[in-house]
mmCIF file of C-alpha atoms in Angstrom:
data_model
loop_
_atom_site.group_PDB
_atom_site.id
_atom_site.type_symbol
_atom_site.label_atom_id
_atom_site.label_comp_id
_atom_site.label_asym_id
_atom_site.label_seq_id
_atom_site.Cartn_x
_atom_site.Cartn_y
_atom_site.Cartn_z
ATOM 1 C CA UNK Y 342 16.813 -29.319 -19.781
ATOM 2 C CA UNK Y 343 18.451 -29.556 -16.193
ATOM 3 C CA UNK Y 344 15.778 -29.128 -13.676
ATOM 4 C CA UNK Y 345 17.111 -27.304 -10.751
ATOM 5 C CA UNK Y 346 15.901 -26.365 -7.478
ATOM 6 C CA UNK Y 347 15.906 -22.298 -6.640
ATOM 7 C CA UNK Y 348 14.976 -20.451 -3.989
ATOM 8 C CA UNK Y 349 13.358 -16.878 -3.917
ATOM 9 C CA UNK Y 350 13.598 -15.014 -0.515
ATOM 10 C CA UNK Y 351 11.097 -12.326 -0.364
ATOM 11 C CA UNK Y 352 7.425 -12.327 -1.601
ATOM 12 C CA UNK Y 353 6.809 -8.879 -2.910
ATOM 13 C CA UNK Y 354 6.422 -8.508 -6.286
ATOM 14 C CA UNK Y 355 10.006 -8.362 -7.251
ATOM 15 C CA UNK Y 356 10.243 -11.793 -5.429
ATOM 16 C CA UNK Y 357 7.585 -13.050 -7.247
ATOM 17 C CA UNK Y 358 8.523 -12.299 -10.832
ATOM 18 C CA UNK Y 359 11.846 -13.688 -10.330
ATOM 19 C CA UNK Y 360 10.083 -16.730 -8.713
ATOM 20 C CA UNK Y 361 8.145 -16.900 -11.981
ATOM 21 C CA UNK Y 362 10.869 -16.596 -14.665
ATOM 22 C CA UNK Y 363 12.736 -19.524 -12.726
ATOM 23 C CA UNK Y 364 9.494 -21.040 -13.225
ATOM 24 C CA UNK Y 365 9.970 -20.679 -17.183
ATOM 25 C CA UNK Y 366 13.015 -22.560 -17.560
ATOM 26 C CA UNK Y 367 11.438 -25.746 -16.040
ATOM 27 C CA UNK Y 368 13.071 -25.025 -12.861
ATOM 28 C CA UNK Y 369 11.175 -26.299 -9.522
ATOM 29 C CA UNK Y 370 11.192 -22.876 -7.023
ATOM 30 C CA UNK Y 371 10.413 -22.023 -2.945
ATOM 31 C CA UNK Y 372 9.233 -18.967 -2.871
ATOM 32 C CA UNK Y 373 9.617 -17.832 0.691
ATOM 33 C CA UNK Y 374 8.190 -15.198 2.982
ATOM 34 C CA UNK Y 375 6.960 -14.717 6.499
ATOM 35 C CA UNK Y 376 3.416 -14.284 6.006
ATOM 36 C CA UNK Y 377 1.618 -17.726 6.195
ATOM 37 C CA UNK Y 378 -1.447 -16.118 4.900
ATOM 38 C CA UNK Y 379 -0.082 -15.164 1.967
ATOM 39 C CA UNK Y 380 1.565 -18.329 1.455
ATOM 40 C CA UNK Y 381 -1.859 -19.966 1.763
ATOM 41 C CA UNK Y 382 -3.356 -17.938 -1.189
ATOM 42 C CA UNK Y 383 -0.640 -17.911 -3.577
ATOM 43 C CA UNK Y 384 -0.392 -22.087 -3.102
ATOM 44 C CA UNK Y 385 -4.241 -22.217 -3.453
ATOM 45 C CA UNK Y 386 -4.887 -19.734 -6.057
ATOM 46 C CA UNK Y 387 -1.837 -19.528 -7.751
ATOM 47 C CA UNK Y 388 -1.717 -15.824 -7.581
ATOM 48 C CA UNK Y 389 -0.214 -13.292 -5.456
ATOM 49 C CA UNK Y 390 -2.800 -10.878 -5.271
ATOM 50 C CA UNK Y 391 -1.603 -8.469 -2.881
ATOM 51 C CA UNK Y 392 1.772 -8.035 -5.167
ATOM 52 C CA UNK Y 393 1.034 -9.118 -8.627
ATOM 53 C CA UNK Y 394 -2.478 -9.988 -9.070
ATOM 54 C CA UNK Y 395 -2.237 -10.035 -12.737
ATOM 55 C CA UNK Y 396 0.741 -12.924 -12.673
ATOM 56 C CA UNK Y 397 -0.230 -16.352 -13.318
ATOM 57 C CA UNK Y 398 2.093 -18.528 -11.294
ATOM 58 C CA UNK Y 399 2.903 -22.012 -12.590
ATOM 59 C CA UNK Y 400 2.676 -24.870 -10.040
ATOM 60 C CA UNK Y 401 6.663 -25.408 -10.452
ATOM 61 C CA UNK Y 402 5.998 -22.543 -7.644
ATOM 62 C CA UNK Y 403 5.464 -23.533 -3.973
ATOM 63 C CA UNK Y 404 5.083 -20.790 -1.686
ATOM 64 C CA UNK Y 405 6.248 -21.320 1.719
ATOM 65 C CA UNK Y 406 6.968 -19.860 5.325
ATOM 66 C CA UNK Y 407 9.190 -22.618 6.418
ATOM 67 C CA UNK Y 408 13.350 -21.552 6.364
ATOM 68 C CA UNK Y 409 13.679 -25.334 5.621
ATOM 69 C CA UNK Y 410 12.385 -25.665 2.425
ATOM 70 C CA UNK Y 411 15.373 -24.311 0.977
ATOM 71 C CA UNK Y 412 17.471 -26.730 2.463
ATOM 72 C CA UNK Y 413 18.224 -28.605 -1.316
ATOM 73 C CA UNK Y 414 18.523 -25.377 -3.492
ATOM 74 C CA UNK Y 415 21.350 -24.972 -6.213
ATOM 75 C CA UNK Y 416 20.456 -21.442 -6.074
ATOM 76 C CA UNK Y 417 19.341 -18.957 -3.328
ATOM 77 C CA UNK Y 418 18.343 -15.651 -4.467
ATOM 78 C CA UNK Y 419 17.762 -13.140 -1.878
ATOM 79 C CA UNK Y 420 14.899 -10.509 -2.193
ATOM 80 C CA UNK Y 421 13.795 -9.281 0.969
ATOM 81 C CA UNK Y 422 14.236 -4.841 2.079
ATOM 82 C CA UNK Y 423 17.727 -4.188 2.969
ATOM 83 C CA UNK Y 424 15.969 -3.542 6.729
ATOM 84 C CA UNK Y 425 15.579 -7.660 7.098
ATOM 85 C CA UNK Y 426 18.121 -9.062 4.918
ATOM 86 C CA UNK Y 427 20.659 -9.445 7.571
ATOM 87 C CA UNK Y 428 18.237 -11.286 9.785
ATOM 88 C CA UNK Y 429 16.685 -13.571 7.280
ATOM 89 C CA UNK Y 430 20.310 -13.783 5.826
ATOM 90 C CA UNK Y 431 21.052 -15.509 9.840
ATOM 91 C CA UNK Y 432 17.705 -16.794 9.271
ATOM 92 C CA UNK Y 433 18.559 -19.000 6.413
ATOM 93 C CA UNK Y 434 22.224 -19.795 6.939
ATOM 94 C CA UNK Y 435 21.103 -23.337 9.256
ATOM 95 C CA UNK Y 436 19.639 -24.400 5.988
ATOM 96 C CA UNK Y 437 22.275 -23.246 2.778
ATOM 97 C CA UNK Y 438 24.892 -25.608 2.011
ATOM 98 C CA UNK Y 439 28.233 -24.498 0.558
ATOM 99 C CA UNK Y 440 27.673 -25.353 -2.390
ATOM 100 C CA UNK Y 441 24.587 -23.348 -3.122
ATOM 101 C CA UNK Y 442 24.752 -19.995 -5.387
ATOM 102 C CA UNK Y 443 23.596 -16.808 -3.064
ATOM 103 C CA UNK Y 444 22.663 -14.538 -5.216
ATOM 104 C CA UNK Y 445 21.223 -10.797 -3.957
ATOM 105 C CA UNK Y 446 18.726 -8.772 -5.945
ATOM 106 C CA UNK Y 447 18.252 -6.534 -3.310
ATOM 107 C CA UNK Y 448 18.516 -2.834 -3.801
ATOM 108 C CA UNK Y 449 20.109 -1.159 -0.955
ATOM 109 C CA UNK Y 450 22.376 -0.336 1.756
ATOM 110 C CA UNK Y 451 22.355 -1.441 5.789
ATOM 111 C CA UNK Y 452 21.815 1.550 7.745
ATOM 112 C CA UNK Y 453 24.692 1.239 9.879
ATOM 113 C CA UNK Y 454 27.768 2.105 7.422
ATOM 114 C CA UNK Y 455 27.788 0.951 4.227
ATOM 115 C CA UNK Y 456 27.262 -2.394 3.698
ATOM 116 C CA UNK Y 457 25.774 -3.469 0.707
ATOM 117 C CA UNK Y 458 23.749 -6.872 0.836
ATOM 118 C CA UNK Y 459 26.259 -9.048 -0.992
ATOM 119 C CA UNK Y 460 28.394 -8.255 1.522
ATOM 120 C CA UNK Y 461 26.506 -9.197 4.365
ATOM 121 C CA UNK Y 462 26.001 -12.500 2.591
ATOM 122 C CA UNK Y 463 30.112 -12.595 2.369
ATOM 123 C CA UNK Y 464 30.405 -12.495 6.120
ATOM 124 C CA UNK Y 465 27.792 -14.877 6.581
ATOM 125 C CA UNK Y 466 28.788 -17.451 3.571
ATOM 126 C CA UNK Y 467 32.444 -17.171 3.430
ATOM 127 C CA UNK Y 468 32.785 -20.437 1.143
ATOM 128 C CA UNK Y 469 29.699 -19.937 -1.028
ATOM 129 C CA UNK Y 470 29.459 -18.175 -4.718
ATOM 130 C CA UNK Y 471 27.573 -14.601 -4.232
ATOM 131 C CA UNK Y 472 26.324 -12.846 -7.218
ATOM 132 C CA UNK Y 473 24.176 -9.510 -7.392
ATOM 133 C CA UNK Y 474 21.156 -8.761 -9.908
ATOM 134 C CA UNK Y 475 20.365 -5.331 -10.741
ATOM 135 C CA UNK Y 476 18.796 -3.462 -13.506
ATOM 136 C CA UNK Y 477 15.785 -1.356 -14.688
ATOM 137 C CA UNK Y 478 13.688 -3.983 -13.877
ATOM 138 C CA UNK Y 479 9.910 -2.795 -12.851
ATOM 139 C CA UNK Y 480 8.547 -5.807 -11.688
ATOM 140 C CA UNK Y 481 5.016 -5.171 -13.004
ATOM 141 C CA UNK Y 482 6.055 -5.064 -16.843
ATOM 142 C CA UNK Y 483 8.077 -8.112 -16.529
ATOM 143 C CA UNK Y 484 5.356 -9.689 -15.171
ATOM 144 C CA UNK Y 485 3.510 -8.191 -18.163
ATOM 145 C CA UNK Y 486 6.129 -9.864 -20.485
ATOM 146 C CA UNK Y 487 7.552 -6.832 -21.967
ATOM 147 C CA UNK Y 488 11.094 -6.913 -23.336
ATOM 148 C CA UNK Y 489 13.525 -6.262 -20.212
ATOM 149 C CA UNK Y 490 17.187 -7.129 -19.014
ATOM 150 C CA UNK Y 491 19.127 -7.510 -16.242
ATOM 151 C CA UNK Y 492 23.009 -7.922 -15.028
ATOM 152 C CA UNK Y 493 23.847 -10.841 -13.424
ATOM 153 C CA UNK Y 494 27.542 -10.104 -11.363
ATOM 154 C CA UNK Y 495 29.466 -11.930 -9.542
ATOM 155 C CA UNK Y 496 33.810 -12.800 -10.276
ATOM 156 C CA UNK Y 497 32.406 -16.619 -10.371
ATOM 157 C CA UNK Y 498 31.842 -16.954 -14.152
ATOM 158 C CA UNK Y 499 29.820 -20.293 -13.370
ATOM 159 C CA UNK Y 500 27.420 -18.790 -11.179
ATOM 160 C CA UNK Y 501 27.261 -16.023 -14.418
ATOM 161 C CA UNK Y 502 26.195 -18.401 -16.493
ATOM 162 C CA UNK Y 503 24.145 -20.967 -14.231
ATOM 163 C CA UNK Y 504 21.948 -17.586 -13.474
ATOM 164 C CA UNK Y 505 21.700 -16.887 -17.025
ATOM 165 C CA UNK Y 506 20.146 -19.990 -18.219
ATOM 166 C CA UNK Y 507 17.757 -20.290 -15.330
ATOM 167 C CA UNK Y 508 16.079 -16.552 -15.461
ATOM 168 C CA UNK Y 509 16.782 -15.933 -19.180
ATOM 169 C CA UNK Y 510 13.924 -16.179 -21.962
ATOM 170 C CA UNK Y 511 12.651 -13.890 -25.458
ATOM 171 C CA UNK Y 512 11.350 -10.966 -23.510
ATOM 172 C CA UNK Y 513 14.264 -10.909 -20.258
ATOM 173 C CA UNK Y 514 17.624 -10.342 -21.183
ATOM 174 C CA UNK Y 515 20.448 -11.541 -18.339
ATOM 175 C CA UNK Y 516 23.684 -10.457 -19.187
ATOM 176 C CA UNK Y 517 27.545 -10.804 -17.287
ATOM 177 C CA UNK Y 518 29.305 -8.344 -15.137
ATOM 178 C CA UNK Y 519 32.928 -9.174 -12.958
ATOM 179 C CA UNK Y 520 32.092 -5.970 -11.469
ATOM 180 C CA UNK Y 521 29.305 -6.539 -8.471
ATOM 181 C CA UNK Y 522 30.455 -3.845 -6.129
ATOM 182 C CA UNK Y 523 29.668 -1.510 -9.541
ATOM 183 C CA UNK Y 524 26.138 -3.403 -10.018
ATOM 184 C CA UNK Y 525 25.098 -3.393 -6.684
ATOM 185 C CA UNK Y 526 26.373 0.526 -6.003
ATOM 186 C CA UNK Y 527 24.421 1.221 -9.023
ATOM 187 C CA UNK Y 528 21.179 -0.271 -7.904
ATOM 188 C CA UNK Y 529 21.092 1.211 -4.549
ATOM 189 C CA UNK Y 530 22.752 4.468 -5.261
ATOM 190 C CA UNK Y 531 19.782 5.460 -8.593
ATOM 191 C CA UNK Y 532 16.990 5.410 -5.643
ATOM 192 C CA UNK Y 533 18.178 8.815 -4.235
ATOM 193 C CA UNK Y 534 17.938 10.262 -7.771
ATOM 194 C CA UNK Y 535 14.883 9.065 -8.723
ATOM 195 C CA UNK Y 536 13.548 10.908 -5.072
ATOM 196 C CA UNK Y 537 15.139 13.680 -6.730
ATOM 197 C CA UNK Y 538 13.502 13.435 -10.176
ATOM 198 C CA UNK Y 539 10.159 12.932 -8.390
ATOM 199 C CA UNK Y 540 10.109 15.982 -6.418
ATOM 200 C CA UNK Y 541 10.949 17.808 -10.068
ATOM 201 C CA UNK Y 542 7.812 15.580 -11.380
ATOM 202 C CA UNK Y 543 5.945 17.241 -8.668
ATOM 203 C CA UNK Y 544 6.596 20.752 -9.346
ATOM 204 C CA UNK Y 545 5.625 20.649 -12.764
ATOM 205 C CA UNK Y 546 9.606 20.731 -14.110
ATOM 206 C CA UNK Y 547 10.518 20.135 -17.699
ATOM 207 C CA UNK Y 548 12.166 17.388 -19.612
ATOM 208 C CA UNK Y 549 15.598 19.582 -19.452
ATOM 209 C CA UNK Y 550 15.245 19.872 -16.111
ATOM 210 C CA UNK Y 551 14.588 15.349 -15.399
ATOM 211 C CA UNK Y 552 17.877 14.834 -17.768
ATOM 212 C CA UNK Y 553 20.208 17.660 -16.251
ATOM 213 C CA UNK Y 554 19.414 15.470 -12.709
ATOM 214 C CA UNK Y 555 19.685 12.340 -13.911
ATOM 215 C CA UNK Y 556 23.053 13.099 -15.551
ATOM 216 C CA UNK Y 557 24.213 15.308 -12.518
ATOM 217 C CA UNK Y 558 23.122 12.534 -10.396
ATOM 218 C CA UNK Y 559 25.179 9.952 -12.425
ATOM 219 C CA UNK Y 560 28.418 12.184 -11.893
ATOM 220 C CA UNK Y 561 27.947 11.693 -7.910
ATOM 221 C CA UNK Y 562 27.310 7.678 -8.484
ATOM 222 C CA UNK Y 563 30.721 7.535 -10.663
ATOM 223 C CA UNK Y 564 32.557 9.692 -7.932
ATOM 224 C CA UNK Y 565 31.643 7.483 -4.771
ATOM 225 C CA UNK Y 566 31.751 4.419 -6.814
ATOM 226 C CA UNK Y 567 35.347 5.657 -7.749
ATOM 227 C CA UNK Y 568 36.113 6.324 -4.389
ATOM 228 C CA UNK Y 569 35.228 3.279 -3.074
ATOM 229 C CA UNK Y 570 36.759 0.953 -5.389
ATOM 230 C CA UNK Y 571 33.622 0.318 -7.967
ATOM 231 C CA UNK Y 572 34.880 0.821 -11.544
ATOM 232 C CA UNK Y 573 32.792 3.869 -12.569
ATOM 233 C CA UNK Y 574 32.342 2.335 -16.412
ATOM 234 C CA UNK Y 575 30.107 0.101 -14.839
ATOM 235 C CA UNK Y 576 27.343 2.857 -14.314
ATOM 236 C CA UNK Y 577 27.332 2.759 -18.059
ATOM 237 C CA UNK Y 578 25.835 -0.326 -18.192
ATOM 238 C CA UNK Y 579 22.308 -1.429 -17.654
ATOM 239 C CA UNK Y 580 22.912 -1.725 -13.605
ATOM 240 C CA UNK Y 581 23.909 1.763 -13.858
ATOM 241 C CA UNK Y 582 22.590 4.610 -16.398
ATOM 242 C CA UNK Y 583 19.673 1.959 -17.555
ATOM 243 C CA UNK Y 584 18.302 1.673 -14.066
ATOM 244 C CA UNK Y 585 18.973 5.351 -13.279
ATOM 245 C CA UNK Y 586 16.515 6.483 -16.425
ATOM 246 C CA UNK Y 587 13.729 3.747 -15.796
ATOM 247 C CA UNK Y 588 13.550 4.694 -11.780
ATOM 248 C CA UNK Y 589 14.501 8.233 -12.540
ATOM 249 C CA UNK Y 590 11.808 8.841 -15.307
ATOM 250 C CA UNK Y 591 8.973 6.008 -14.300
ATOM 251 C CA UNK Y 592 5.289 6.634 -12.033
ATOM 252 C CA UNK Y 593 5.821 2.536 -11.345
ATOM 253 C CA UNK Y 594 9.065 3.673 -9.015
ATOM 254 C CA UNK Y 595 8.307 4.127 -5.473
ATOM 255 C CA UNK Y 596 11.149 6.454 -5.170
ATOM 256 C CA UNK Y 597 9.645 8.762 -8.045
ATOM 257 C CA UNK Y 598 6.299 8.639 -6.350
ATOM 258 C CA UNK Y 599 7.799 9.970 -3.076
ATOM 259 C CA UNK Y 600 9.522 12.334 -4.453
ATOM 260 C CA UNK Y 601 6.555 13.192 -6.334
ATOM 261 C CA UNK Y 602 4.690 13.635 -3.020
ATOM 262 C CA UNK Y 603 7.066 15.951 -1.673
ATOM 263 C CA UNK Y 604 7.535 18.212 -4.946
ATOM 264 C CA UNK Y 605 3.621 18.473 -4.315
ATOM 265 C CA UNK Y 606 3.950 19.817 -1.422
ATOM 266 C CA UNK Y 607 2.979 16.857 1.049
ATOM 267 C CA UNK Y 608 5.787 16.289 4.313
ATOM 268 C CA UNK Y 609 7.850 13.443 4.392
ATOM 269 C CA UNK Y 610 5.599 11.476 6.950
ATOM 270 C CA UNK Y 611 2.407 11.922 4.775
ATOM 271 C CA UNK Y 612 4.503 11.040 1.594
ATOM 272 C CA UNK Y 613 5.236 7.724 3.162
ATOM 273 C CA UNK Y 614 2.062 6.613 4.465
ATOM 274 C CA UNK Y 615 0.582 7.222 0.789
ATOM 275 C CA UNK Y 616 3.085 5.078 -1.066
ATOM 276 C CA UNK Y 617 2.452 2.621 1.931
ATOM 277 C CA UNK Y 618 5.639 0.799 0.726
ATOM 278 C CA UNK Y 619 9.481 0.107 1.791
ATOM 279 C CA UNK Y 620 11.293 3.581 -0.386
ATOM 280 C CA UNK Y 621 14.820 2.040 -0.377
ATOM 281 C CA UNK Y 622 16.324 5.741 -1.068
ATOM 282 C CA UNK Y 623 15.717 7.418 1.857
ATOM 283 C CA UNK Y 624 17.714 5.059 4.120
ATOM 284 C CA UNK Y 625 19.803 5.162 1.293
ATOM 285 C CA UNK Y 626 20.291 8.646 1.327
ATOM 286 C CA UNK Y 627 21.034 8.651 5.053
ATOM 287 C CA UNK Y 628 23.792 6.307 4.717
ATOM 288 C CA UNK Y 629 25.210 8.199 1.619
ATOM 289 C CA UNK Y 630 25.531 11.393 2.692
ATOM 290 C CA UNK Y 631 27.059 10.010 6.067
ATOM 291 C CA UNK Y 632 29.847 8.379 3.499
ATOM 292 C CA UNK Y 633 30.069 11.162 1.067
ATOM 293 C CA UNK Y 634 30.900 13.664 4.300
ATOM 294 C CA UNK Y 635 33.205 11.274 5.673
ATOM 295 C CA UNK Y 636 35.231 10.875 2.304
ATOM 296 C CA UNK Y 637 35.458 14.118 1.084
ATOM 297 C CA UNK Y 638 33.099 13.293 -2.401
ATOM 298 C CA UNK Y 639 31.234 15.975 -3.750
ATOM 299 C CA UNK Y 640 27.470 15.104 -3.847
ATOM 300 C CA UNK Y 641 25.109 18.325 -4.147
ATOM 301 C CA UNK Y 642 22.179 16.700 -4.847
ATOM 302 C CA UNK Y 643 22.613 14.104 -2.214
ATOM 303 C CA UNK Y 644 23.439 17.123 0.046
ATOM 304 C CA UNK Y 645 19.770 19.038 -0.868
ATOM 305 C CA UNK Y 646 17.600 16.039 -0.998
ATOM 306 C CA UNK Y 647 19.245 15.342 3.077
ATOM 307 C CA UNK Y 648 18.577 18.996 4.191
ATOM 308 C CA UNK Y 649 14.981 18.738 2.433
ATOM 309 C CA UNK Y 650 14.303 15.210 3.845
ATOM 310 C CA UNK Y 651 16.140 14.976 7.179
ATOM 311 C CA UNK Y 652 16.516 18.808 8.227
ATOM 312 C CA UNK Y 653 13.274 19.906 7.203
ATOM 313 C CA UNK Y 654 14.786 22.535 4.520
ATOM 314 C CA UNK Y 655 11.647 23.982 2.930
ATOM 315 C CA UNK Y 656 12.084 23.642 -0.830
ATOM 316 C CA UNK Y 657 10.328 26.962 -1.459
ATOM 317 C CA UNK Y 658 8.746 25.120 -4.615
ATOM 318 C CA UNK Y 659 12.050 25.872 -6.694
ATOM 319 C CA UNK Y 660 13.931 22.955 -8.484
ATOM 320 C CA UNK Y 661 17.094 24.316 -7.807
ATOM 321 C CA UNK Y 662 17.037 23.813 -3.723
ATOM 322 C CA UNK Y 663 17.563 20.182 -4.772
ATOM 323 C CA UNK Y 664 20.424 20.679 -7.648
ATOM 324 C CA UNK Y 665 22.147 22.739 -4.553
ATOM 325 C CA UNK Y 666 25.260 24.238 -4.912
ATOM 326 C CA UNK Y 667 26.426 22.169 -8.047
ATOM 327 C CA UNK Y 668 30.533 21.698 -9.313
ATOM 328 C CA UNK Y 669 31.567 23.114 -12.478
ATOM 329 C CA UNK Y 670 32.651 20.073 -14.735
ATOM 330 C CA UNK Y 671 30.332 18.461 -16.619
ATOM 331 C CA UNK Y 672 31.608 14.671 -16.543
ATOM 332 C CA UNK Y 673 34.077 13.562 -13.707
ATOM 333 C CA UNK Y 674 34.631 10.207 -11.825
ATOM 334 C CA UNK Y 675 37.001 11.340 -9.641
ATOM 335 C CA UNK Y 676 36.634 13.679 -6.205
#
């Protein structure tokens, strides 16, 4: 077996699982974040407690604070909030050399526009290989070592397959994708629905009621995806209508657990300071409603959850304030 040098940006518990299953394969991994504390523990105890206490990490692991320590890494796998990946993407680009996969697992969109992270990593590493992972991948069951998989994409088929063999093993499935704008789309795009399934969680709603959103909600993913160039088949896929059901449907999500809040009857501001966490779909949302406006796409439910979250529309306790003013066909992937 090839030992190879990786790099995990980002030491939440996402980070760390990914850090872990590199680990696996025999691989040596830097597992990077700002807070030296942190670092300090994990390298001493071999845990991360605040993230994953439950995760044994092997000693292949080094946790560190310093940029430079990922100066010799085949692979660089970025897993830091969309809020900071720009700047650690800056951060990090004295120390990356060309030939280096970049690889984003990153769910989310830059608040200004609609730049998704593999982009930003395009602007900043013209000459390197990006890829994107997304999935329905809740960190704390893979951790747990319960069957999962993931979608490695990227037009490179090397990287493909250099990223399969290093985070593949019995109970997590990688598989291939040419389609990363599709993947990543996917992955950012679920978070608004799973706000939406959430707040339906919170008023007491029905089964009917979670799959009528989550399907509705896929029918806005495959229109903007269409519209911006994203082949809409890929939501069909495990990046797509696999994460949409696990974020959609699971307590783990933070996403649900907001929208929970707010179907509950808490405001947005007390919502947030209980989950106490980064919820990627309400920037999200922001961004997405700004781009569906702008481009003519018919999102109703993106257009509810805005005036619920961002206008302070009162949701009166009725699941249909965030269905809105829904189209008549039942599947379309075009505007």
């Amino acid at each position: 077996m090839n030992k190879k040098n990786i790099s995990v940006l980002g030491g939440g518990s996402w980070g760390t699982v990914l850090a872990y299953l590199a680990s696996l394969n025999g691989n040596y991994v830097s597992l990077w974040m700002r807070d030296k504390e942190l670092v300090e523990t994990i390298n001493q105890s071999r845990v991360n407690q605040r993230y994953l206490p439950s995760l044994d990490l092997s000693s292949k692991i080094k946790a560190t604070s310093d940029m430079q320590d990922i100066e010799s890494s085949d692979t660089v796998i970025f897993c830091v909030p969309s809020d900071a990946f720009r700047e650690v993407s800056e951060l990090a680009s004295s120390y990356i050399q060309e030939s280096s996969y970049l690889i984003t697992a990153t769910k989310g969109v830059e608040k200004e526009g609609f730049s998704l992270m593999s982009q930003i990593l395009e602007e900043h590493y013209p000459a390197n290989s990006i890829g994107v992972i997304s999935g329905p991948n809740l960190a704390e069951e893979i951790a747990e070592g319960q069957l999962s998989g993931t979608v490695i994409a990227s037009q490179d088929a090397t990287l493909r397959n250099s990223v399969i063999k290093d985070l593949s093993n019995d109970f997590f499935k990688v598989y291939e994708n040419n389609d990363p704008y599709g993947v990543e789309m996917g992955g950012a795009l679920k978070n608004i629905y799973a706000i939406a399934c959430g707040i339906a969680d919170g008023l007491n709603s029905g089964e009917n009621t979670i799959g009528m959103i989550m399907t509705r909600g896929l029918g806005e993913m495959g229109r903007l995806a269409a519209d911006l160039g994203a082949n809409p088949q890929t939501f069909l896929g495990l990046a797509g209508v696999g994460d949409l059901i696990t974020t959609c449907a699971s307590p783990l999500s933070r996403n649900h657990q907001f929208g929970k809040c707010i179907g509950e009857g808490l405001s947005v501001e007390e919502a947030k300071q209980k989950i106490g966490q980064t919820i990627e779909g309400l920037k999200t949302l922001k961004v997405v409603k700004n781009i569906a406006d702008n481009h003519a796409v018919e999102m109703p439910i993106v257009d509810s959850l805005y005036k619920i979250i961002y206008k302070g529309s009162n949701l009166n306790g009725s699941i249909q304030n965030v269905l809105g003013q829904d189209i008549v066909k039942d599947v379309e992937f075009i505007k």
